[in-house]
Each structure stands twice: as C-alpha cells, then as structure tokens.
C-alpha cells in the first residue's frame, strides 16, 4: 500500500503550485495502491472543469476501463466543490478523504464570483432551480422525454 495517499496528494499539489497551478490534487486508491492522480489544471488550461478530482476520476476510469470507481477511494487536498462532488457521486467511489475543509479553504479565496461566493456555493444547489442566482428555467419538451424513454428501452 502507498504509505499515505493524502500526503501524496499534498505533494502533487505543492508541485502544481510551483508550476503555476492551484493547490488542489487528488489520488485514487484501489486495493491499497494509487492507480491514478490529478491536479487542478484550470489555471494552466483555462478549463473551468479541470479540477483535481475530475482529472483523477477520468484517469482512474481509463485505468479501470469503467465509468464506475466502486472499490476505490479518493484522497484530495480540499473538500470537493459541488461540481466535483457530483462527479464523485456519478463515479460511485467508495469513500473520499480530504485534508482541508471547504470552510477553512474559504479564507484563501477571493470574493464573490458571478453566481456564488465561497459561503453560498453549496447553498445554491439546495435551492429549487428557479431560485438560484444562475438564471435557469424548464422548457419541457415531450419529444425529449420520448428520446429518454427510447434510450431506456434499449439499455
């Protein structure tokens, strides 16, 4: 087993910061071995979805040849944001361990973003979609529901 996967994530994050990135890194462990890792590459790539957890999930899925990461755990430098948390749920990962809480990490973030602040980020997802700061609306289409029904019938 890798002695301390969380220490490995911190080491990767330190290297990422030294290379102009952000202090986020994740490793995926299965059967006591690190099988994949990822660092936040948003600053380097200008890709807002290039978070460490997402990068590690993508790499692990390739290693396993599956979109399911059952049997794996993710170790990461910071509590996952809502986007990463959603990806972790979809990946069916067994457990997540983080070194810094989101509340503690807020001390290091700049102020308000367009649709959220660090303090309101999680709360936005709990609101009904019509009440979120990001304008959202439902435009229900029966043909789209039929498309999903056809998909369900063939899977």
Short mmCIF file of C-alpha atoms in Angstrom, two decimals:
data_model
loop_
_atom_site.label_atom_id
_atom_site.label_comp_id
_atom_site.label_asym_id
_atom_site.label_seq_id
_atom_site.Cartn_x
_atom_site.Cartn_y
_atom_site.Cartn_z
CA UNK A 1 0.00 0.00 0.00
CA UNK A 2 1.10 3.56 -0.63
CA UNK A 3 2.01 4.69 2.88
CA UNK A 4 -0.05 7.88 2.94
CA UNK A 5 -2.17 8.72 -0.10
CA UNK A 6 -3.23 12.05 1.40
CA UNK A 7 0.44 13.05 1.76
CA UNK A 8 0.89 12.08 -1.90
CA UNK A 9 -1.99 14.38 -2.89
CA UNK A 10 -0.42 17.23 -0.92
CA UNK A 11 2.95 16.59 -2.60
CA UNK A 12 1.31 16.71 -6.05
CA UNK A 13 -0.48 19.95 -5.11
CA UNK A 14 2.78 21.54 -3.95
CA UNK A 15 4.35 20.70 -7.31
CA UNK A 16 1.29 22.09 -9.13
CA UNK A 17 1.58 25.39 -7.25
CA UNK A 18 5.28 25.56 -8.11
CA UNK A 19 4.29 25.15 -11.78
CA UNK A 20 1.71 27.98 -11.67
CA UNK A 21 -1.32 25.92 -10.74
CA UNK A 22 -3.65 25.85 -7.76
CA UNK A 23 -3.18 23.88 -4.50
CA UNK A 24 -5.54 21.06 -5.39
CA UNK A 25 -4.56 17.47 -6.11
CA UNK A 26 -6.26 14.09 -5.79
CA UNK A 27 -5.24 10.46 -5.88
CA UNK A 28 -7.45 7.43 -6.43
CA UNK A 29 -6.59 4.33 -4.43
CA UNK A 30 -7.73 0.78 -5.11
CA UNK A 31 -6.64 -2.28 -3.15
CA UNK A 32 -4.13 -0.17 -1.25
CA UNK A 33 -2.41 1.22 -4.38
CA UNK A 34 -2.60 4.62 -6.04
CA UNK A 35 -3.98 3.88 -9.50
CA UNK A 36 -4.49 7.45 -10.73
CA UNK A 37 -3.97 11.05 -9.78
CA UNK A 38 -4.92 14.51 -10.93
CA UNK A 39 -4.12 18.12 -10.18
CA UNK A 40 -6.23 21.20 -10.74
CA UNK A 41 -5.18 22.43 -14.18
CA UNK A 42 -7.82 25.15 -14.58
CA UNK A 43 -5.28 27.99 -14.40
CA UNK A 44 -2.92 26.32 -16.87
CA UNK A 45 -5.54 25.18 -19.39
CA UNK A 46 -8.23 27.84 -18.87
CA UNK A 47 -10.65 24.93 -18.46
CA UNK A 48 -13.01 25.58 -15.51
CA UNK A 49 -13.77 21.84 -15.26
CA UNK A 50 -10.13 20.75 -14.92
CA UNK A 51 -10.38 20.26 -11.16
CA UNK A 52 -8.12 17.73 -9.46
CA UNK A 53 -10.94 15.35 -8.55
CA UNK A 54 -12.30 15.36 -12.11
CA UNK A 55 -8.83 14.76 -13.56
CA UNK A 56 -8.22 11.88 -11.13
CA UNK A 57 -11.63 10.35 -11.84
CA UNK A 58 -11.00 10.48 -15.60
CA UNK A 59 -7.57 8.87 -15.21
CA UNK A 60 -8.88 6.14 -12.90
CA UNK A 61 -11.78 5.36 -15.23
CA UNK A 62 -9.27 4.85 -18.05
CA UNK A 63 -7.09 2.59 -15.89
CA UNK A 64 -10.10 0.51 -14.84
CA UNK A 65 -11.86 0.62 -18.21
CA UNK A 66 -15.08 1.56 -16.43
CA UNK A 67 -17.10 4.63 -15.54
CA UNK A 68 -17.67 3.09 -12.10
CA UNK A 69 -14.98 3.53 -9.46
CA UNK A 70 -16.53 1.11 -7.00
CA UNK A 71 -13.81 -0.35 -4.82
CA UNK A 72 -11.82 2.90 -4.93
CA UNK A 73 -11.26 5.79 -2.54
CA UNK A 74 -10.26 9.34 -3.40
CA UNK A 75 -7.80 11.35 -1.31
CA UNK A 76 -7.72 15.06 -2.01
CA UNK A 77 -6.25 18.25 -0.62
CA UNK A 78 -9.56 20.07 -0.12
CA UNK A 79 -13.23 19.25 0.41
CA UNK A 80 -14.70 18.74 -3.07
CA UNK A 81 -16.69 21.56 -4.62
CA UNK A 82 -20.25 20.81 -5.78
CA UNK A 83 -19.10 20.01 -9.35
CA UNK A 84 -16.53 17.52 -8.11
CA UNK A 85 -18.91 16.14 -5.52
CA UNK A 86 -21.41 15.45 -8.30
CA UNK A 87 -18.74 13.67 -10.32
CA UNK A 88 -17.78 11.57 -7.30
CA UNK A 89 -21.39 10.51 -6.85
CA UNK A 90 -21.65 9.59 -10.55
CA UNK A 91 -18.38 7.65 -10.33
CA UNK A 92 -19.74 5.57 -7.42
CA UNK A 93 -16.50 5.96 -5.49
CA UNK A 94 -16.49 4.19 -2.11
CA UNK A 95 -15.06 6.99 0.05
CA UNK A 96 -13.46 10.43 -0.01
CA UNK A 97 -10.83 11.78 2.40
CA UNK A 98 -9.77 15.44 2.30
CA UNK A 99 -7.09 17.42 4.13
CA UNK A 100 -8.75 20.85 4.32
CA UNK A 101 -12.43 21.64 4.81
CA UNK A 102 -14.21 23.89 2.37
CA UNK A 103 -14.98 26.22 5.25
CA UNK A 104 -11.28 26.52 6.08
CA UNK A 105 -10.34 26.93 2.39
CA UNK A 106 -12.70 29.93 2.09
CA UNK A 107 -10.09 32.01 3.94
CA UNK A 108 -7.87 31.81 0.85
CA UNK A 109 -10.43 32.56 -1.86
CA UNK A 110 -11.12 35.94 -3.41
CA UNK A 111 -14.60 37.39 -3.02
CA UNK A 112 -17.75 36.91 -4.98
CA UNK A 113 -17.91 35.07 -8.28
CA UNK A 114 -20.67 35.83 -10.76
CA UNK A 115 -23.23 33.40 -9.34
CA UNK A 116 -21.84 32.49 -5.94
CA UNK A 117 -19.43 33.27 -3.17
CA UNK A 118 -17.44 30.69 -1.25
CA UNK A 119 -20.02 30.97 1.52
CA UNK A 120 -23.04 30.38 -0.73
CA UNK A 121 -21.66 27.82 -3.19
CA UNK A 122 -23.22 24.70 -1.65
CA UNK A 123 -26.43 26.54 -0.70
CA UNK A 124 -27.13 27.41 -4.34
CA UNK A 125 -27.54 23.72 -5.18
CA UNK A 126 -30.09 23.18 -2.43
CA UNK A 127 -32.42 25.82 -3.87
CA UNK A 128 -35.14 24.99 -6.40
CA UNK A 129 -33.69 25.79 -9.83
CA UNK A 130 -35.93 28.84 -10.31
CA UNK A 131 -34.49 30.44 -7.15
CA UNK A 132 -30.78 30.03 -7.97
CA UNK A 133 -28.67 33.06 -8.81
CA UNK A 134 -27.76 31.45 -12.13
CA UNK A 135 -30.87 32.02 -14.25
CA UNK A 136 -32.49 28.65 -15.02
CA UNK A 137 -35.84 27.66 -16.45
CA UNK A 138 -37.60 24.49 -17.50
CA UNK A 139 -38.86 24.36 -21.09
CA UNK A 140 -40.46 20.90 -21.03
CA UNK A 141 -40.42 19.08 -24.36
CA UNK A 142 -42.36 15.82 -24.87
CA UNK A 143 -40.02 14.80 -27.72
CA UNK A 144 -37.10 14.93 -25.29
CA UNK A 145 -38.96 12.74 -22.80
CA UNK A 146 -39.66 10.28 -25.65
CA UNK A 147 -35.95 10.27 -26.50
CA UNK A 148 -35.09 9.31 -22.92
CA UNK A 149 -37.79 6.64 -22.98
CA UNK A 150 -36.34 5.11 -26.19
CA UNK A 151 -32.87 5.16 -24.62
CA UNK A 152 -34.18 3.42 -21.50
CA UNK A 153 -35.83 0.71 -23.61
CA UNK A 154 -32.60 -0.17 -25.42
CA UNK A 155 -30.34 -0.20 -22.36
#
